[in-house]
Amino acid sequence: MAATLAIVRRDLVRWARNPGRLVLLLGMPLALAAIFALAFGTGGEAGLTVRVLVIDEDGTALSEFLSGALGSQEDTGPLDVEIVGEEGRAMIERGEASALVIIPEGFTDAFLDGRPATLRLIKNPAEQFLPQAVEEALRAAAVVLSQASRTFRDELAEFSAMLAADHSPDPVAIGAMSTRIAAKLQTVEPYLFPPVIELETISADGGDESDDGPSMQAVLSLVLPGLAVLSLLFFAQAATRDVMEEREHGLLRRLLSAPVGTGEYLLAKCVSVVTVSALGFALLIGIGRLAGVAWGPPVAVIGLVLSASIAASGLLLLLVSLVSSEMAANALTTIVVMVSAMVGGSFVPLPALPDFLLPVARLTVNYWATSGFLVLIRDGGGPADVVPQIGVLAGGGLAMLAVGAFRLARRIRAGDV
Amino acid sequence: MLSVRDLAKRFGEIRAVDGISFDVQDGEIFGLLGPNGAGKTTTISMISGVLAPDGGQVLVDGQDVWARPKQVKRLLGVVPQEIAVYEDLTARDNLVFWASLYGLRGAQRRAAIDRALERVGLADRAADRVRTFSGGMKRRLNLSMGLIHEPKFLLLDEPTVGIDPQARLAILEIVREVAASGTTVLYTTHYMDEAEKLCDRVAIIDHGRILATGTLDELTRLAGEGELLRLTGSFTADALRERLGALDGVEPRRLADGFALLARRPDGPGLAQLLPRLLDAEAGVDDVAIQRPSLEAVFIALTGRALRD
């Protein structure tokens, strides 16, 4: 046991002596995420699709314009706007969309008369980030319409009268109105007036909503769990790479010439890899906490960190046991880590993963760890809610650690040192 | 005493070690001399309990290394051919780790580390990372890690490979000092001169088999007891061969135009008599060197080829 502890201590000292390695491993996932965002974000094909339900109780041209405007907000990404009936209220309660916009009856009349008009936005309480996007889109549309209402009050009243008349509008009157609108458009200063259209935001579960825009915490809460798991895999990869490095540089042979058994050595490596992975993972979680991410109950977070670290360590040790050189180990582990990050929810948030990928995603450490954190962060779950994730991660991880260690032990005893 | 009996190891079709036996007496420096691929490292690996032999036995102070691995390994200090140190750690970090593996703690460990660093001349670089060291310094640290626990037996596997002559001399000097303090040394090398200068006894190994074992004098007698003459100059091999046929006490080892390596028996002609009888009036001699019989000559005599081949 003393030898095991000495090896673990040495591995930790090596990490402490290489802070650059630590920074690199923490920074790499963030850099990769940025690269992916730059590569795929501009076209929108790989971006998120936010499903928005609209109940148009008004049923006028203006309300239809507003519905269309929601779907064309470039800054917020594509919104999948669906006009629904009263069933929309039940749908949002079932969590089938990110938000429900209600355009109340009389909205257009109030708008044209310059009276205050209210749009209602009901957000899905189970989501944090996506409903914020809808809220921003709607807020932008409300501001535009409010400005129009204030600026063109007279013209809108005249236009309203034209619509109400039972004869065709007088072309001369239309021409005069157009001239006045053009003149006002040249002089109007946007955002000078308070909006006449209020956006009333409520949660589907009846909770209060702050009026702030999408916060950094909301964004981090969505993306950080996946990135933290990716970082965890990088830590585990670096830690298990030491096994091959020691073998190829004669350190393993030398180590085994000391009073150290093969079992003691492998136990030490397992403990080292898990410890390093867990510390790296915990560090990233700490950074997220400082940035305002509410990870959830500490017991549940610790459970997820440990179980995910065991799973990541097991996976990487198993992979290393399958190959015979440091170079092959690097290649194999990098491929597996990157693929599992892509399909497991590290680069694309789990809620946005296509259905056909889910069976594959469930084979990854990323999926189980990320989904566990989302249960805590997004759904406000407690320790009991993440027991399945912890169970899968810890159980699978221990099994992989055992198989990997067994294979390595067999190789060492066969003289492959 | 370290005793190796009928030790054998096979890798597939290759017999890396083919039933070798030798004894290393307490306090001596025993050399295992052979070319690359002769089986030296495999032998060291089996003696140190890293590689399981296919057959045979290793006894260290009467204990079987495979029956009681931990007890035996505590008696051994192993210095591998590779520079097996952690380059991202300091010299002291490396020694702390190694000392811990042998159960050294606290003040005892600190003293052992200071002693080891002093011994290899790295005390002033103890806090520096190994990656900043020269090749020779890394070799010395490599050596100190095998000495940290003051082993009774020190196994050195080609500890001077790849370093400059000055660093090499420093390592050899350290090994002498270690042996002088009572440590038994098993030293493998493919450098003849190292074996000649350092070892009390030498076993010559080739293709996994020990060809001969003995002191330097015992071994050199195997190649003849006379001297070797190296001649260079303007003469032909054919002319020299013809004249040698008429001479007693001198035999050609190697002949070429302008070069001759001759073995002269103790009862053979002296140099002053030999040269006029070997060379005709037209031939000239640029250089004459007299060599005592060496391990090089022994290896040639035993294998028919030079060690570096």
PDB file of N, CA, C and O in Angstrom, chain B residues 96-156:
ATOM      1  N   VAL B  96      13.085  11.378  -3.976  1.00  0.00           N
ATOM      2  CA  VAL B  96      12.066  11.215  -2.926  1.00  0.00           C
ATOM      3  C   VAL B  96      11.138  10.063  -3.297  1.00  0.00           C
ATOM      4  O   VAL B  96      10.830   9.188  -2.470  1.00  0.00           O
ATOM      5  N   PHE B  97      10.716  10.063  -4.533  1.00  0.00           N
ATOM      6  CA  PHE B  97       9.809   8.998  -4.993  1.00  0.00           C
ATOM      7  C   PHE B  97      10.483   7.629  -4.877  1.00  0.00           C
ATOM      8  O   PHE B  97       9.906   6.687  -4.329  1.00  0.00           O
ATOM      9  N   TRP B  98      11.700   7.564  -5.366  1.00  0.00           N
ATOM     10  CA  TRP B  98      12.368   6.260  -5.372  1.00  0.00           C
ATOM     11  C   TRP B  98      12.644   5.775  -3.955  1.00  0.00           C
ATOM     12  O   TRP B  98      12.492   4.600  -3.649  1.00  0.00           O
ATOM     13  N   ALA B  99      13.047   6.715  -3.104  1.00  0.00           N
ATOM     14  CA  ALA B  99      13.312   6.342  -1.710  1.00  0.00           C
ATOM     15  C   ALA B  99      12.026   5.849  -1.042  1.00  0.00           C
ATOM     16  O   ALA B  99      12.061   4.901  -0.242  1.00  0.00           O
ATOM     17  N   SER B 100      10.904   6.480  -1.390  1.00  0.00           N
ATOM     18  CA  SER B 100       9.617   6.074  -0.799  1.00  0.00           C
ATOM     19  C   SER B 100       9.272   4.634  -1.164  1.00  0.00           C
ATOM     20  O   SER B 100       8.701   3.897  -0.357  1.00  0.00           O
ATOM     21  N   LEU B 101       9.610   4.261  -2.385  1.00  0.00           N
ATOM     22  CA  LEU B 101       9.304   2.887  -2.817  1.00  0.00           C
ATOM     23  C   LEU B 101      10.051   1.855  -1.975  1.00  0.00           C
ATOM     24  O   LEU B 101       9.606   0.714  -1.837  1.00  0.00           O
ATOM     25  N   TYR B 102      11.204   2.263  -1.447  1.00  0.00           N
ATOM     26  CA  TYR B 102      11.980   1.341  -0.621  1.00  0.00           C
ATOM     27  C   TYR B 102      11.718   1.550   0.855  1.00  0.00           C
ATOM     28  O   TYR B 102      12.482   1.075   1.708  1.00  0.00           O
ATOM     29  N   GLY B 103      10.651   2.299   1.146  1.00  0.00           N
ATOM     30  CA  GLY B 103      10.223   2.435   2.536  1.00  0.00           C
ATOM     31  C   GLY B 103      10.992   3.458   3.349  1.00  0.00           C
ATOM     32  O   GLY B 103      10.853   3.490   4.573  1.00  0.00           O
ATOM     33  N   LEU B 104      11.790   4.296   2.707  1.00  0.00           N
ATOM     34  CA  LEU B 104      12.514   5.320   3.466  1.00  0.00           C
ATOM     35  C   LEU B 104      11.583   6.492   3.758  1.00  0.00           C
ATOM     36  O   LEU B 104      10.815   6.919   2.902  1.00  0.00           O
ATOM     37  N   ARG B 105      11.659   6.993   4.990  1.00  0.00           N
ATOM     38  CA  ARG B 105      10.778   8.084   5.417  1.00  0.00           C
ATOM     39  C   ARG B 105      11.546   9.138   6.189  1.00  0.00           C
ATOM     40  O   ARG B 105      12.597   8.860   6.765  1.00  0.00           O
ATOM     41  N   GLY B 106      10.995  10.325   6.244  1.00  0.00           N
ATOM     42  CA  GLY B 106      11.476  11.380   7.129  1.00  0.00           C
ATOM     43  C   GLY B 106      12.956  11.684   7.007  1.00  0.00           C
ATOM     44  O   GLY B 106      13.507  11.815   5.901  1.00  0.00           O
ATOM     45  N   ALA B 107      13.593  11.791   8.161  1.00  0.00           N
ATOM     46  CA  ALA B 107      15.004  12.195   8.208  1.00  0.00           C
ATOM     47  C   ALA B 107      15.892  11.164   7.516  1.00  0.00           C
ATOM     48  O   ALA B 107      16.889  11.516   6.874  1.00  0.00           O
ATOM     49  N   GLN B 108      15.515   9.903   7.666  1.00  0.00           N
ATOM     50  CA  GLN B 108      16.294   8.835   7.024  1.00  0.00           C
ATOM     51  C   GLN B 108      16.297   9.020   5.499  1.00  0.00           C
ATOM     52  O   GLN B 108      17.325   8.869   4.833  1.00  0.00           O
ATOM     53  N   ARG B 109      15.134   9.375   4.973  1.00  0.00           N
ATOM     54  CA  ARG B 109      15.029   9.580   3.531  1.00  0.00           C
ATOM     55  C   ARG B 109      15.824  10.816   3.097  1.00  0.00           C
ATOM     56  O   ARG B 109      16.527  10.785   2.087  1.00  0.00           O
ATOM     57  N   ARG B 110      15.686  11.883   3.878  1.00  0.00           N
ATOM     58  CA  ARG B 110      16.423  13.103   3.513  1.00  0.00           C
ATOM     59  C   ARG B 110      17.935  12.842   3.494  1.00  0.00           C
ATOM     60  O   ARG B 110      18.649  13.293   2.587  1.00  0.00           O
ATOM     61  N   ALA B 111      18.386  12.113   4.500  1.00  0.00           N
ATOM     62  CA  ALA B 111      19.829  11.821   4.566  1.00  0.00           C
ATOM     63  C   ALA B 111      20.264  10.963   3.388  1.00  0.00           C
ATOM     64  O   ALA B 111      21.331  11.199   2.791  1.00  0.00           O
ATOM     65  N   ALA B 112      19.432   9.982   3.055  1.00  0.00           N
ATOM     66  CA  ALA B 112      19.775   9.094   1.935  1.00  0.00           C
ATOM     67  C   ALA B 112      19.821   9.876   0.623  1.00  0.00           C
ATOM     68  O   ALA B 112      20.706   9.645  -0.218  1.00  0.00           O
ATOM     69  N   ILE B 113      18.888  10.805   0.464  1.00  0.00           N
ATOM     70  CA  ILE B 113      18.848  11.605  -0.771  1.00  0.00           C
ATOM     71  C   ILE B 113      20.087  12.508  -0.846  1.00  0.00           C
ATOM     72  O   ILE B 113      20.745  12.588  -1.896  1.00  0.00           O
ATOM     73  N   ASP B 114      20.402  13.158   0.257  1.00  0.00           N
ATOM     74  CA  ASP B 114      21.577  14.034   0.264  1.00  0.00           C
ATOM     75  C   ASP B 114      22.846  13.235  -0.054  1.00  0.00           C
ATOM     76  O   ASP B 114      23.716  13.689  -0.799  1.00  0.00           O
ATOM     77  N   ARG B 115      22.914  12.059   0.533  1.00  0.00           N
ATOM     78  CA  ARG B 115      24.095  11.206   0.319  1.00  0.00           C
ATOM     79  C   ARG B 115      24.193  10.791  -1.155  1.00  0.00           C
ATOM     80  O   ARG B 115      25.265  10.868  -1.763  1.00  0.00           O
ATOM     81  N   ALA B 116      23.054  10.402  -1.725  1.00  0.00           N
ATOM     82  CA  ALA B 116      23.054   9.957  -3.124  1.00  0.00           C
ATOM     83  C   ALA B 116      23.420  11.108  -4.060  1.00  0.00           C
ATOM     84  O   ALA B 116      24.191  10.928  -5.013  1.00  0.00           O
ATOM     85  N   LEU B 117      22.865  12.279  -3.790  1.00  0.00           N
ATOM     86  CA  LEU B 117      23.167  13.442  -4.641  1.00  0.00           C
ATOM     87  C   LEU B 117      24.643  13.817  -4.544  1.00  0.00           C
ATOM     88  O   LEU B 117      25.284  14.160  -5.545  1.00  0.00           O
ATOM     89  N   GLU B 118      25.155  13.751  -3.340  1.00  0.00           N
ATOM     90  CA  GLU B 118      26.575  14.069  -3.122  1.00  0.00           C
ATOM     91  C   GLU B 118      27.451  13.070  -3.867  1.00  0.00           C
ATOM     92  O   GLU B 118      28.440  13.440  -4.500  1.00  0.00           O
ATOM     93  N   ARG B 119      27.046  11.838  -3.798  1.00  0.00           N
ATOM     94  CA  ARG B 119      27.843  10.758  -4.383  1.00  0.00           C
ATOM     95  C   ARG B 119      27.999  10.924  -5.898  1.00  0.00           C
ATOM     96  O   ARG B 119      29.043  10.630  -6.459  1.00  0.00           O
ATOM     97  N   VAL B 120      26.928  11.395  -6.549  1.00  0.00           N
ATOM     98  CA  VAL B 120      26.986  11.533  -8.015  1.00  0.00           C
ATOM     99  C   VAL B 120      27.243  12.976  -8.441  1.00  0.00           C
ATOM    100  O   VAL B 120      27.138  13.312  -9.623  1.00  0.00           O
ATOM    101  N   GLY B 121      27.556  13.832  -7.484  1.00  0.00           N
ATOM    102  CA  GLY B 121      27.937  15.205  -7.815  1.00  0.00           C
ATOM    103  C   GLY B 121      26.799  16.066  -8.303  1.00  0.00           C
ATOM    104  O   GLY B 121      26.997  16.966  -9.136  1.00  0.00           O
ATOM    105  N   LEU B 122      25.595  15.830  -7.795  1.00  0.00           N
ATOM    106  CA  LEU B 122      24.444  16.635  -8.230  1.00  0.00           C
ATOM    107  C   LEU B 122      23.801  17.409  -7.077  1.00  0.00           C
ATOM    108  O   LEU B 122      22.686  17.919  -7.217  1.00  0.00           O
ATOM    109  N   ALA B 123      24.519  17.526  -5.975  1.00  0.00           N
ATOM    110  CA  ALA B 123      23.922  18.182  -4.799  1.00  0.00           C
ATOM    111  C   ALA B 123      23.496  19.610  -5.116  1.00  0.00           C
ATOM    112  O   ALA B 123      22.454  20.078  -4.647  1.00  0.00           O
ATOM    113  N   ASP B 124      24.279  20.302  -5.942  1.00  0.00           N
ATOM    114  CA  ASP B 124      23.952  21.696  -6.229  1.00  0.00           C
ATOM    115  C   ASP B 124      22.851  21.844  -7.277  1.00  0.00           C
ATOM    116  O   ASP B 124      22.404  22.949  -7.539  1.00  0.00           O
ATOM    117  N   ARG B 125      22.431  20.744  -7.872  1.00  0.00           N
ATOM    118  CA  ARG B 125      21.343  20.798  -8.877  1.00  0.00           C
ATOM    119  C   ARG B 125      20.098  20.060  -8.398  1.00  0.00           C
ATOM    120  O   ARG B 125      19.215  19.752  -9.198  1.00  0.00           O
ATOM    121  N   ALA B 126      20.040  19.795  -7.110  1.00  0.00           N
ATOM    122  CA  ALA B 126      18.945  18.974  -6.582  1.00  0.00           C
ATOM    123  C   ALA B 126      17.576  19.560  -6.864  1.00  0.00           C
ATOM    124  O   ALA B 126      16.605  18.831  -7.106  1.00  0.00           O
ATOM    125  N   ALA B 127      17.481  20.880  -6.847  1.00  0.00           N
ATOM    126  CA  ALA B 127      16.165  21.507  -7.006  1.00  0.00           C
ATOM    127  C   ALA B 127      15.834  21.824  -8.458  1.00  0.00           C
ATOM    128  O   ALA B 127      14.780  22.417  -8.735  1.00  0.00           O
ATOM    129  N   ASP B 128      16.728  21.455  -9.372  1.00  0.00           N
ATOM    130  CA  ASP B 128      16.473  21.750 -10.791  1.00  0.00           C
ATOM    131  C   ASP B 128      15.719  20.604 -11.452  1.00  0.00           C
ATOM    132  O   ASP B 128      15.905  19.435 -11.107  1.00  0.00           O
ATOM    133  N   ARG B 129      14.892  20.977 -12.410  1.00  0.00           N
ATOM    134  CA  ARG B 129      14.181  19.928 -13.158  1.00  0.00           C
ATOM    135  C   ARG B 129      15.164  19.146 -14.013  1.00  0.00           C
ATOM    136  O   ARG B 129      16.094  19.719 -14.591  1.00  0.00           O
ATOM    137  N   VAL B 130      14.902  17.860 -14.130  1.00  0.00           N
ATOM    138  CA  VAL B 130      15.840  16.981 -14.820  1.00  0.00           C
ATOM    139  C   VAL B 130      15.947  17.341 -16.298  1.00  0.00           C
ATOM    140  O   VAL B 130      17.001  17.140 -16.911  1.00  0.00           O
ATOM    141  N   ARG B 131      14.892  17.908 -16.848  1.00  0.00           N
ATOM    142  CA  ARG B 131      14.929  18.211 -18.275  1.00  0.00           C
ATOM    143  C   ARG B 131      15.993  19.280 -18.599  1.00  0.00           C
ATOM    144  O   ARG B 131      16.359  19.435 -19.757  1.00  0.00           O
ATOM    145  N   THR B 132      16.472  19.971 -17.572  1.00  0.00           N
ATOM    146  CA  THR B 132      17.514  20.978 -17.811  1.00  0.00           C
ATOM    147  C   THR B 132      18.913  20.379 -17.694  1.00  0.00           C
ATOM    148  O   THR B 132      19.893  21.087 -17.879  1.00  0.00           O
ATOM    149  N   PHE B 133      19.008  19.091 -17.389  1.00  0.00           N
ATOM    150  CA  PHE B 133      20.304  18.452 -17.178  1.00  0.00           C
ATOM    151  C   PHE B 133      20.936  18.048 -18.516  1.00  0.00           C
ATOM    152  O   PHE B 133      20.238  17.784 -19.502  1.00  0.00           O
ATOM    153  N   SER B 134      22.265  17.928 -18.499  1.00  0.00           N
ATOM    154  CA  SER B 134      22.964  17.360 -19.659  1.00  0.00           C
ATOM    155  C   SER B 134      22.781  15.842 -19.630  1.00  0.00           C
ATOM    156  O   SER B 134      22.315  15.275 -18.628  1.00  0.00           O
ATOM    157  N   GLY B 135      23.191  15.196 -20.737  1.00  0.00           N
ATOM    158  CA  GLY B 135      23.064  13.741 -20.801  1.00  0.00           C
ATOM    159  C   GLY B 135      23.838  13.048 -19.690  1.00  0.00           C
ATOM    160  O   GLY B 135      23.358  12.090 -19.078  1.00  0.00           O
ATOM    161  N   GLY B 136      25.030  13.563 -19.423  1.00  0.00           N
ATOM    162  CA  GLY B 136      25.860  12.962 -18.372  1.00  0.00           C
ATOM    163  C   GLY B 136      25.241  13.110 -16.999  1.00  0.00           C
ATOM    164  O   GLY B 136      25.293  12.186 -16.173  1.00  0.00           O
ATOM    165  N   MET B 137      24.656  14.268 -16.754  1.00  0.00           N
ATOM    166  CA  MET B 137      24.017  14.491 -15.444  1.00  0.00           C
ATOM    167  C   MET B 137      22.805  13.579 -15.276  1.00  0.00           C
ATOM    168  O   MET B 137      22.548  13.054 -14.184  1.00  0.00           O
ATOM    169  N   LYS B 138      22.048  13.411 -16.363  1.00  0.00           N
ATOM    170  CA  LYS B 138      20.890  12.504 -16.281  1.00  0.00           C
ATOM    171  C   LYS B 138      21.360  11.077 -15.978  1.00  0.00           C
ATOM    172  O   LYS B 138      20.726  10.350 -15.208  1.00  0.00           O
ATOM    173  N   ARG B 139      22.463  10.688 -16.619  1.00  0.00           N
ATOM    174  CA  ARG B 139      23.010   9.347 -16.357  1.00  0.00           C
ATOM    175  C   ARG B 139      23.401   9.192 -14.882  1.00  0.00           C
ATOM    176  O   ARG B 139      23.182   8.156 -14.273  1.00  0.00           O
ATOM    177  N   ARG B 140      23.983  10.257 -14.340  1.00  0.00           N
ATOM    178  CA  ARG B 140      24.406  10.186 -12.936  1.00  0.00           C
ATOM    179  C   ARG B 140      23.185  10.119 -12.009  1.00  0.00           C
ATOM    180  O   ARG B 140      23.193   9.403 -11.018  1.00  0.00           O
ATOM    181  N   LEU B 141      22.153  10.873 -12.367  1.00  0.00           N
ATOM    182  CA  LEU B 141      20.922  10.797 -11.556  1.00  0.00           C
ATOM    183  C   LEU B 141      20.315   9.404 -11.667  1.00  0.00           C
ATOM    184  O   LEU B 141      19.856   8.820 -10.678  1.00  0.00           O
ATOM    185  N   ASN B 142      20.338   8.876 -12.889  1.00  0.00           N
ATOM    186  CA  ASN B 142      19.844   7.518 -13.133  1.00  0.00           C
ATOM    187  C   ASN B 142      20.559   6.529 -12.204  1.00  0.00           C
ATOM    188  O   ASN B 142      19.933   5.646 -11.610  1.00  0.00           O
ATOM    189  N   LEU B 143      21.853   6.740 -12.087  1.00  0.00           N
ATOM    190  CA  LEU B 143      22.664   5.870 -11.221  1.00  0.00           C
ATOM    191  C   LEU B 143      22.304   6.086  -9.747  1.00  0.00           C
ATOM    192  O   LEU B 143      22.151   5.116  -8.985  1.00  0.00           O
ATOM    193  N   SER B 144      22.130   7.344  -9.362  1.00  0.00           N
ATOM    194  CA  SER B 144      21.860   7.628  -7.945  1.00  0.00           C
ATOM    195  C   SER B 144      20.532   7.015  -7.496  1.00  0.00           C
ATOM    196  O   SER B 144      20.381   6.626  -6.340  1.00  0.00           O
ATOM    197  N   MET B 145      19.579   6.906  -8.437  1.00  0.00           N
ATOM    198  CA  MET B 145      18.288   6.320  -8.075  1.00  0.00           C
ATOM    199  C   MET B 145      18.418   4.835  -7.754  1.00  0.00           C
ATOM    200  O   MET B 145      17.618   4.284  -6.994  1.00  0.00           O
ATOM    201  N   GLY B 146      19.410   4.203  -8.333  1.00  0.00           N
ATOM    202  CA  GLY B 146      19.654   2.803  -8.001  1.00  0.00           C
ATOM    203  C   GLY B 146      20.419   2.630  -6.694  1.00  0.00           C
ATOM    204  O   GLY B 146      20.493   1.533  -6.150  1.00  0.00           O
ATOM    205  N   LEU B 147      21.006   3.742  -6.235  1.00  0.00           N
ATOM    206  CA  LEU B 147      21.836   3.662  -5.019  1.00  0.00           C
ATOM    207  C   LEU B 147      21.124   4.172  -3.784  1.00  0.00           C
ATOM    208  O   LEU B 147      21.645   4.042  -2.671  1.00  0.00           O
ATOM    209  N   ILE B 148      19.940   4.788  -3.971  1.00  0.00           N
ATOM    210  CA  ILE B 148      19.299   5.558  -2.910  1.00  0.00           C
ATOM    211  C   ILE B 148      19.093   4.750  -1.632  1.00  0.00           C
ATOM    212  O   ILE B 148      19.198   5.275  -0.531  1.00  0.00           O
ATOM    213  N   HIS B 149      18.821   3.454  -1.773  1.00  0.00           N
ATOM    214  CA  HIS B 149      18.521   2.643  -0.589  1.00  0.00           C
ATOM    215  C   HIS B 149      19.723   1.808  -0.159  1.00  0.00           C
ATOM    216  O   HIS B 149      19.574   0.858   0.606  1.00  0.00           O
ATOM    217  N   GLU B 150      20.903   2.197  -0.657  1.00  0.00           N
ATOM    218  CA  GLU B 150      22.142   1.495  -0.271  1.00  0.00           C
ATOM    219  C   GLU B 150      21.996  -0.006  -0.487  1.00  0.00           C
ATOM    220  O   GLU B 150      22.078  -0.803   0.467  1.00  0.00           O
ATOM    221  N   PRO B 151      21.778  -0.429  -1.719  1.00  0.00           N
ATOM    222  CA  PRO B 151      21.524  -1.858  -1.953  1.00  0.00           C
ATOM    223  C   PRO B 151      22.784  -2.701  -1.733  1.00  0.00           C
ATOM    224  O   PRO B 151      23.904  -2.212  -1.864  1.00  0.00           O
ATOM    225  N   LYS B 152      22.559  -3.954  -1.438  1.00  0.00           N
ATOM    226  CA  LYS B 152      23.698  -4.867  -1.287  1.00  0.00           C
ATOM    227  C   LYS B 152      24.245  -5.259  -2.655  1.00  0.00           C
ATOM    228  O   LYS B 152      25.433  -5.499  -2.813  1.00  0.00           O
ATOM    229  N   PHE B 153      23.315  -5.340  -3.637  1.00  0.00           N
ATOM    230  CA  PHE B 153      23.717  -5.708  -5.002  1.00  0.00           C
ATOM    231  C   PHE B 153      23.280  -4.598  -5.963  1.00  0.00           C
ATOM    232  O   PHE B 153      22.128  -4.171  -5.924  1.00  0.00           O
ATOM    233  N   LEU B 154      24.204  -4.172  -6.788  1.00  0.00           N
ATOM    234  CA  LEU B 154      23.874  -3.132  -7.758  1.00  0.00           C
ATOM    235  C   LEU B 154      23.967  -3.716  -9.165  1.00  0.00           C
ATOM    236  O   LEU B 154      25.014  -4.243  -9.558  1.00  0.00           O
ATOM    237  N   LEU B 155      22.848  -3.656  -9.891  1.00  0.00           N
ATOM    238  CA  LEU B 155      22.812  -4.176 -11.259  1.00  0.00           C
ATOM    239  C   LEU B 155      22.833  -2.995 -12.220  1.00  0.00           C
ATOM    240  O   LEU B 155      21.897  -2.177 -12.231  1.00  0.00           O
ATOM    241  N   LEU B 156      23.878  -2.896 -13.008  1.00  0.00           N
ATOM    242  CA  LEU B 156      24.028  -1.766 -13.932  1.00  0.00           C
ATOM    243  C   LEU B 156      23.961  -2.271 -15.360  1.00  0.00           C
ATOM    244  O   LEU B 156      24.791  -3.094 -15.778  1.00  0.00           O
TER     245      LEU B 156
END
